[in-house]
GROMACS .gro file of N, CA and C in nm:
model
  324
    1ALA      N    1   5.329   6.920   5.155
    1ALA     CA    2   5.443   6.981   5.089
    1ALA      C    3   5.395   7.060   4.968
    2ARG      N    4   5.462   7.169   4.943
    2ARG     CA    5   5.427   7.254   4.829
    2ARG      C    6   5.485   7.196   4.701
    3ALA      N    7   5.406   7.199   4.596
    3ALA     CA    8   5.454   7.156   4.465
    3ALA      C    9   5.542   7.265   4.406
    4ALA      N   10   5.642   7.224   4.332
    4ALA     CA   11   5.730   7.322   4.267
    4ALA      C   12   5.653   7.394   4.158
    5MET      N   13   5.674   7.524   4.147
    5MET     CA   14   5.608   7.603   4.044
    5MET      C   15   5.683   7.584   3.913
    6GLN      N   16   5.611   7.556   3.807
    6GLN     CA   17   5.669   7.539   3.675
    6GLN      C   18   5.614   7.647   3.583
    7PRO      N   19   5.699   7.708   3.500
    7PRO     CA   20   5.647   7.808   3.406
    7PRO      C   21   5.552   7.743   3.307
    8LEU      N   22   5.445   7.815   3.271
    8LEU     CA   23   5.346   7.763   3.178
    8LEU      C   24   5.387   7.784   3.033
    9ALA      N   25   5.464   7.887   3.007
    9ALA     CA   26   5.505   7.918   2.870
    9ALA      C   27   5.623   8.014   2.877
   10GLN      N   28   5.670   8.055   2.763
   10GLN     CA   29   5.777   8.154   2.759
   10GLN      C   30   5.730   8.285   2.821
   11PRO      N   31   5.817   8.359   2.888
   11PRO     CA   32   5.776   8.487   2.945
   11PRO      C   33   5.719   8.581   2.840
   12ALA      N   34   5.619   8.657   2.880
   12ALA     CA   35   5.557   8.754   2.789
   12ALA      C   36   5.650   8.874   2.772
   13GLU      N   37   5.636   8.939   2.661
   13GLU     CA   38   5.709   9.064   2.639
   13GLU      C   39   5.645   9.173   2.725
   14PRO      N   40   5.720   9.277   2.759
   14PRO     CA   41   5.660   9.386   2.836
   14PRO      C   42   5.536   9.439   2.766
   15ALA      N   43   5.430   9.460   2.843
   15ALA     CA   44   5.301   9.505   2.788
   15ALA      C   45   5.314   9.639   2.719
   16SER      N   46   5.277   9.644   2.593
   16SER     CA   47   5.269   9.768   2.515
   16SER      C   48   5.395   9.852   2.520
   17GLY      N   49   5.511   9.792   2.537
   17GLY     CA   50   5.634   9.869   2.541
   17GLY      C   51   5.642   9.959   2.663
   18LEU      N   52   5.576   9.923   2.770
   18LEU     CA   53   5.576  10.003   2.892
   18LEU      C   54   5.720  10.028   2.937
   19ALA      N   55   5.747  10.148   2.984
   19ALA     CA   56   5.881  10.186   3.027
   19ALA      C   57   5.873  10.255   3.162
   20PRO      N   58   5.982  10.254   3.241
   20PRO     CA   59   5.981  10.328   3.367
   20PRO      C   60   5.939  10.473   3.342
   21GLY      N   61   5.854  10.523   3.429
   21GLY     CA   62   5.802  10.659   3.415
   21GLY      C   63   5.665  10.664   3.350
   22ALA      N   64   5.622  10.553   3.288
   22ALA     CA   65   5.488  10.548   3.228
   22ALA      C   66   5.384  10.559   3.339
   23VAL      N   67   5.272  10.620   3.307
   23VAL     CA   68   5.164  10.637   3.404
   23VAL      C   69   5.045  10.552   3.362
   24LEU      N   70   4.995  10.471   3.455
   24LEU     CA   71   4.878  10.386   3.433
   24LEU      C   72   4.760  10.446   3.509
   25ARG      N   73   4.641  10.434   3.452
   25ARG     CA   74   4.521  10.480   3.523
   25ARG      C   75   4.421  10.365   3.528
   26SER      N   76   4.373  10.334   3.648
   26SER     CA   77   4.270  10.233   3.666
   26SER      C   78   4.140  10.285   3.608
   27LEU      N   79   4.074  10.204   3.526
   27LEU     CA   80   3.946  10.244   3.469
   27LEU      C   81   3.834  10.233   3.571
   28ALA      N   82   3.855  10.159   3.679
   28ALA     CA   83   3.752  10.143   3.782
   28ALA      C   84   3.755  10.256   3.883
   29SER      N   85   3.873  10.286   3.937
   29SER     CA   86   3.882  10.383   4.046
   29SER      C   87   3.945  10.516   4.004
   30GLN      N   88   4.001  10.522   3.883
   30GLN     CA   89   4.073  10.639   3.833
   30GLN      C   90   4.204  10.664   3.908
   31ALA      N   91   4.246  10.571   3.993
   31ALA     CA   92   4.376  10.583   4.059
   31ALA      C   93   4.486  10.578   3.954
   32THR      N   94   4.596  10.649   3.979
   32THR     CA   95   4.709  10.647   3.886
   32THR      C   96   4.828  10.580   3.952
   33TYR      N   97   4.910  10.517   3.869
   33TYR     CA   98   5.029  10.446   3.915
   33TYR      C   99   5.142  10.479   3.818
   34THR      N  100   5.257  10.520   3.871
   34THR     CA  101   5.374  10.548   3.788
   34THR      C  102   5.467  10.428   3.794
   35ALA      N  103   5.499  10.372   3.677
   35ALA     CA  104   5.585  10.255   3.669
   35ALA      C  105   5.727  10.294   3.709
   36GLU      N  106   5.785  10.219   3.803
   36GLU     CA  107   5.924  10.242   3.844
   36GLU      C  108   6.019  10.144   3.778
   37ARG      N  109   5.987  10.014   3.788
   37ARG     CA  110   6.072   9.914   3.723
   37ARG      C  111   5.995   9.783   3.707
   38ARG      N  112   6.034   9.710   3.606
   38ARG     CA  113   5.973   9.580   3.578
   38ARG      C  114   6.029   9.478   3.676
   39LEU      N  115   5.941   9.407   3.745
   39LEU     CA  116   5.983   9.306   3.842
   39LEU      C  117   5.997   9.169   3.779
   40GLY      N  118   5.915   9.139   3.679
   40GLY     CA  119   5.922   9.008   3.617
   40GLY      C  120   5.816   8.990   3.511
   41ALA      N  121   5.825   8.877   3.441
   41ALA     CA  122   5.729   8.847   3.335
   41ALA      C  123   5.703   8.697   3.335
   42GLY      N  124   5.585   8.661   3.289
   42GLY     CA  125   5.548   8.521   3.280
   42GLY      C  126   5.448   8.500   3.169
   43ALA      N  127   5.384   8.386   3.171
   43ALA     CA  128   5.291   8.349   3.065
   43ALA      C  129   5.170   8.440   3.057
   44PHE      N  130   5.130   8.500   3.168
   44PHE     CA  131   5.009   8.581   3.171
   44PHE      C  132   5.033   8.730   3.159
   45GLY      N  133   5.157   8.776   3.170
   45GLY     CA  134   5.183   8.919   3.159
   45GLY      C  135   5.309   8.960   3.232
   46THR      N  136   5.317   9.089   3.268
   46THR     CA  137   5.433   9.143   3.337
   46THR      C  138   5.391   9.206   3.469
   47VAL      N  139   5.484   9.208   3.564
   47VAL     CA  140   5.460   9.271   3.694
   47VAL      C  141   5.557   9.387   3.708
   48TRP      N  142   5.502   9.503   3.743
   48TRP     CA  143   5.581   9.625   3.758
   48TRP      C  144   5.570   9.678   3.900
   49LEU      N  145   5.681   9.730   3.952
   49LEU     CA  146   5.678   9.806   4.076
   49LEU      C  147   5.632   9.945   4.038
   50CYS      N  148   5.523   9.990   4.100
   50CYS     CA  149   5.465  10.121   4.067
   50CYS      C  150   5.445  10.201   4.195
   51ARG      N  151   5.434  10.332   4.177
   51ARG     CA  152   5.402  10.421   4.289
   51ARG      C  153   5.263  10.476   4.264
   52GLU      N  154   5.175  10.457   4.364
   52GLU     CA  155   5.038  10.506   4.355
   52GLU      C  156   5.040  10.657   4.364
   53GLY      N  157   4.964  10.725   4.279
   53GLY     CA  158   4.972  10.870   4.265
   53GLY      C  159   4.925  10.951   4.383
   54GLN      N  160   4.819  10.912   4.450
   54GLN     CA  161   4.761  10.992   4.557
   54GLN      C  162   4.842  10.983   4.687
   55ARG      N  163   4.869  10.861   4.732
   55ARG     CA  164   4.938  10.841   4.860
   55ARG      C  165   5.087  10.812   4.845
   56GLY      N  166   5.130  10.783   4.723
   56GLY     CA  167   5.272  10.755   4.701
   56GLY      C  168   5.315  10.617   4.747
   57GLU      N  169   5.219  10.529   4.777
   57GLU     CA  170   5.254  10.394   4.821
   57GLU      C  171   5.305  10.312   4.704
   58ARG      N  172   5.402  10.225   4.732
   58ARG     CA  173   5.455  10.136   4.629
   58ARG      C  174   5.367  10.013   4.620
   59ARG      N  175   5.336   9.973   4.497
   59ARG     CA  176   5.250   9.857   4.473
   59ARG      C  177   5.307   9.775   4.358
   60ALA      N  178   5.287   9.645   4.365
   60ALA     CA  179   5.318   9.559   4.251
   60ALA      C  180   5.192   9.555   4.165
   61VAL      N  181   5.207   9.591   4.038
   61VAL     CA  182   5.094   9.596   3.945
   61VAL      C  183   5.118   9.493   3.836
   62LYS      N  184   5.023   9.401   3.820
   62LYS     CA  185   5.034   9.298   3.716
   62LYS      C  186   4.954   9.342   3.595
   63LEU      N  187   5.021   9.346   3.481
   63LEU     CA  188   4.957   9.380   3.354
   63LEU      C  189   4.940   9.251   3.276
   64LEU      N  190   4.816   9.212   3.252
   64LEU     CA  191   4.788   9.087   3.183
   64LEU      C  192   4.802   9.102   3.033
   65CYS      N  193   4.848   8.997   2.967
   65CYS     CA  194   4.850   8.993   2.821
   65CYS      C  195   4.706   9.003   2.775
   66THR      N  196   4.682   9.078   2.670
   66THR     CA  197   4.546   9.101   2.621
   66THR      C  198   4.469   8.971   2.600
   67GLY      N  199   4.529   8.874   2.538
   67GLY     CA  200   4.460   8.748   2.510
   67GLY      C  201   4.429   8.666   2.633
   68ARG      N  202   4.498   8.690   2.742
   68ARG     CA  203   4.478   8.612   2.864
   68ARG      C  204   4.377   8.674   2.959
   69ALA      N  205   4.353   8.803   2.949
   69ALA     CA  206   4.267   8.873   3.045
   69ALA      C  207   4.127   8.813   3.051
   70ALA      N  208   4.066   8.788   2.937
   70ALA     CA  209   3.930   8.733   2.936
   70ALA      C  210   3.928   8.593   2.995
   71ALA      N  211   4.030   8.513   2.967
   71ALA     CA  212   4.034   8.376   3.018
   71ALA      C  213   4.049   8.372   3.169
   72LEU      N  214   4.104   8.477   3.228
   72LEU     CA  215   4.126   8.479   3.373
   72LEU      C  216   4.009   8.536   3.452
   73ALA      N  217   3.909   8.592   3.386
   73ALA     CA  218   3.798   8.658   3.456
   73ALA      C  219   3.729   8.564   3.555
   74ALA      N  220   3.701   8.441   3.515
   74ALA     CA  221   3.634   8.345   3.603
   74ALA      C  222   3.723   8.310   3.722
   75GLU      N  223   3.853   8.296   3.699
   75GLU     CA  224   3.945   8.264   3.808
   75GLU      C  225   3.954   8.378   3.909
   76VAL      N  226   3.954   8.502   3.860
   76VAL     CA  227   3.958   8.618   3.949
   76VAL      C  228   3.833   8.621   4.036
   77GLU      N  229   3.717   8.596   3.977
   77GLU     CA  230   3.592   8.594   4.054
   77GLU      C  231   3.593   8.483   4.157
   78GLN      N  232   3.643   8.367   4.121
   78GLN     CA  233   3.652   8.255   4.215
   78GLN      C  234   3.746   8.291   4.331
   79LEU      N  235   3.857   8.356   4.301
   79LEU     CA  236   3.951   8.399   4.405
   79LEU      C  237   3.885   8.499   4.499
   80ARG      N  238   3.811   8.594   4.445
   80ARG     CA  239   3.742   8.692   4.530
   80ARG      C  240   3.645   8.624   4.625
   81ARG      N  241   3.569   8.526   4.574
   81ARG     CA  242   3.474   8.454   4.660
   81ARG      C  243   3.548   8.377   4.769
   82ALA      N  244   3.660   8.316   4.735
   82ALA     CA  245   3.738   8.242   4.835
   82ALA      C  246   3.791   8.334   4.943
   83VAL      N  247   3.839   8.452   4.904
   83VAL     CA  248   3.889   8.550   5.001
   83VAL      C  249   3.777   8.595   5.093
   84GLU      N  250   3.659   8.625   5.036
   84GLU     CA  251   3.545   8.667   5.118
   84GLU      C  252   3.504   8.559   5.216
   85ALA      N  253   3.504   8.433   5.172
   85ALA     CA  254   3.461   8.323   5.257
   85ALA      C  255   3.559   8.295   5.370
   86SER      N  256   3.688   8.302   5.340
   86SER     CA  257   3.789   8.267   5.441
   86SER      C  258   3.843   8.387   5.516
   87GLY      N  259   3.833   8.505   5.456
   87GLY     CA  260   3.891   8.624   5.518
   87GLY      C  261   4.042   8.628   5.505
   88GLU      N  262   4.100   8.536   5.428
   88GLU     CA  263   4.245   8.530   5.413
   88GLU      C  264   4.282   8.532   5.266
   89PHE      N  265   4.403   8.575   5.240
   89PHE     CA  266   4.456   8.579   5.104
   89PHE      C  267   4.603   8.547   5.112
   90CYS      N  268   4.660   8.497   5.004
   90CYS     CA  269   4.799   8.452   5.008
   90CYS      C  270   4.901   8.564   4.990
   91VAL      N  271   4.857   8.686   4.967
   91VAL     CA  272   4.947   8.801   4.961
   91VAL      C  273   4.895   8.904   5.061
   92PRO      N  274   4.978   8.999   5.104
   92PRO     CA  275   4.934   9.092   5.208
   92PRO      C  276   4.802   9.162   5.178
   93ARG      N  277   4.781   9.206   5.055
   93ARG     CA  278   4.657   9.278   5.027
   93ARG      C  279   4.636   9.289   4.877
   94LEU      N  280   4.514   9.260   4.833
   94LEU     CA  281   4.475   9.284   4.695
   94LEU      C  282   4.396   9.414   4.696
   95TYR      N  283   4.458   9.521   4.650
   95TYR     CA  284   4.395   9.653   4.657
   95TYR      C  285   4.285   9.669   4.553
   96GLU      N  286   4.311   9.619   4.433
   96GLU     CA  287   4.217   9.645   4.325
   96GLU      C  288   4.243   9.548   4.211
   97ALA      N  289   4.137   9.503   4.149
   97ALA     CA  290   4.148   9.425   4.026
   97ALA      C  291   4.059   9.495   3.925
   98ALA      N  292   4.121   9.559   3.827
   98ALA     CA  293   4.044   9.639   3.731
   98ALA      C  294   4.123   9.654   3.603
   99GLU      N  295   4.054   9.699   3.501
   99GLU     CA  296   4.121   9.732   3.376
   99GLU      C  297   4.191   9.866   3.392
  100ALA      N  298   4.300   9.882   3.320
  100ALA     CA  299   4.376  10.008   3.326
  100ALA      C  300   4.419  10.046   3.185
  101THR      N  301   4.457  10.169   3.171
  101THR     CA  302   4.509  10.218   3.044
  101THR      C  303   4.637  10.295   3.069
  102VAL      N  304   4.731  10.286   2.974
  102VAL     CA  305   4.853  10.365   2.982
  102VAL      C  306   4.820  10.500   2.920
  103PHE      N  307   4.832  10.607   2.999
  103PHE     CA  308   4.799  10.738   2.941
  103PHE      C  309   4.916  10.833   2.939
  104GLY      N  310   5.035  10.785   2.975
  104GLY     CA  311   5.153  10.869   2.967
  104GLY      C  312   5.278  10.785   2.961
  105GLN      N  313   5.364  10.813   2.866
  105GLN     CA  314   5.493  10.747   2.857
  105GLN      C  315   5.600  10.855   2.872
  106PRO      N  316   5.714  10.821   2.933
  106PRO     CA  317   5.820  10.921   2.946
  106PRO      C  318   5.866  10.969   2.810
  107GLY      N  319   5.885  11.099   2.798
  107GLY     CA  320   5.933  11.158   2.674
  107GLY      C  321   5.827  11.179   2.568
  108SER      N  322   5.699  11.153   2.603
  108SER     CA  323   5.594  11.172   2.501
  108SER      C  324   5.508  11.292   2.532
   0.00000   0.00000   0.00000
């Protein structure tokens, strides 16, 4: 049986005042994502529905709270190894795990 999920802390505030229409750029692949709407927030950050710039595909993008990103690095690496070993993942696809920067806000 699955254990019930419990929140770890109060939901985080939206990262850096991100707003619909803001453009994110991956520092690893240079891919761009335009924020459409905030899907949710939790202890580690916020999740936004975004549209990928090149192909126009919709993706859920998780923005980690600055203080939490470093603490999660080991967990992300462990998850990658588990995915490689089993060939399975609990979500349809992890496209990219990388640092990103907001380089455009609507109206700026």
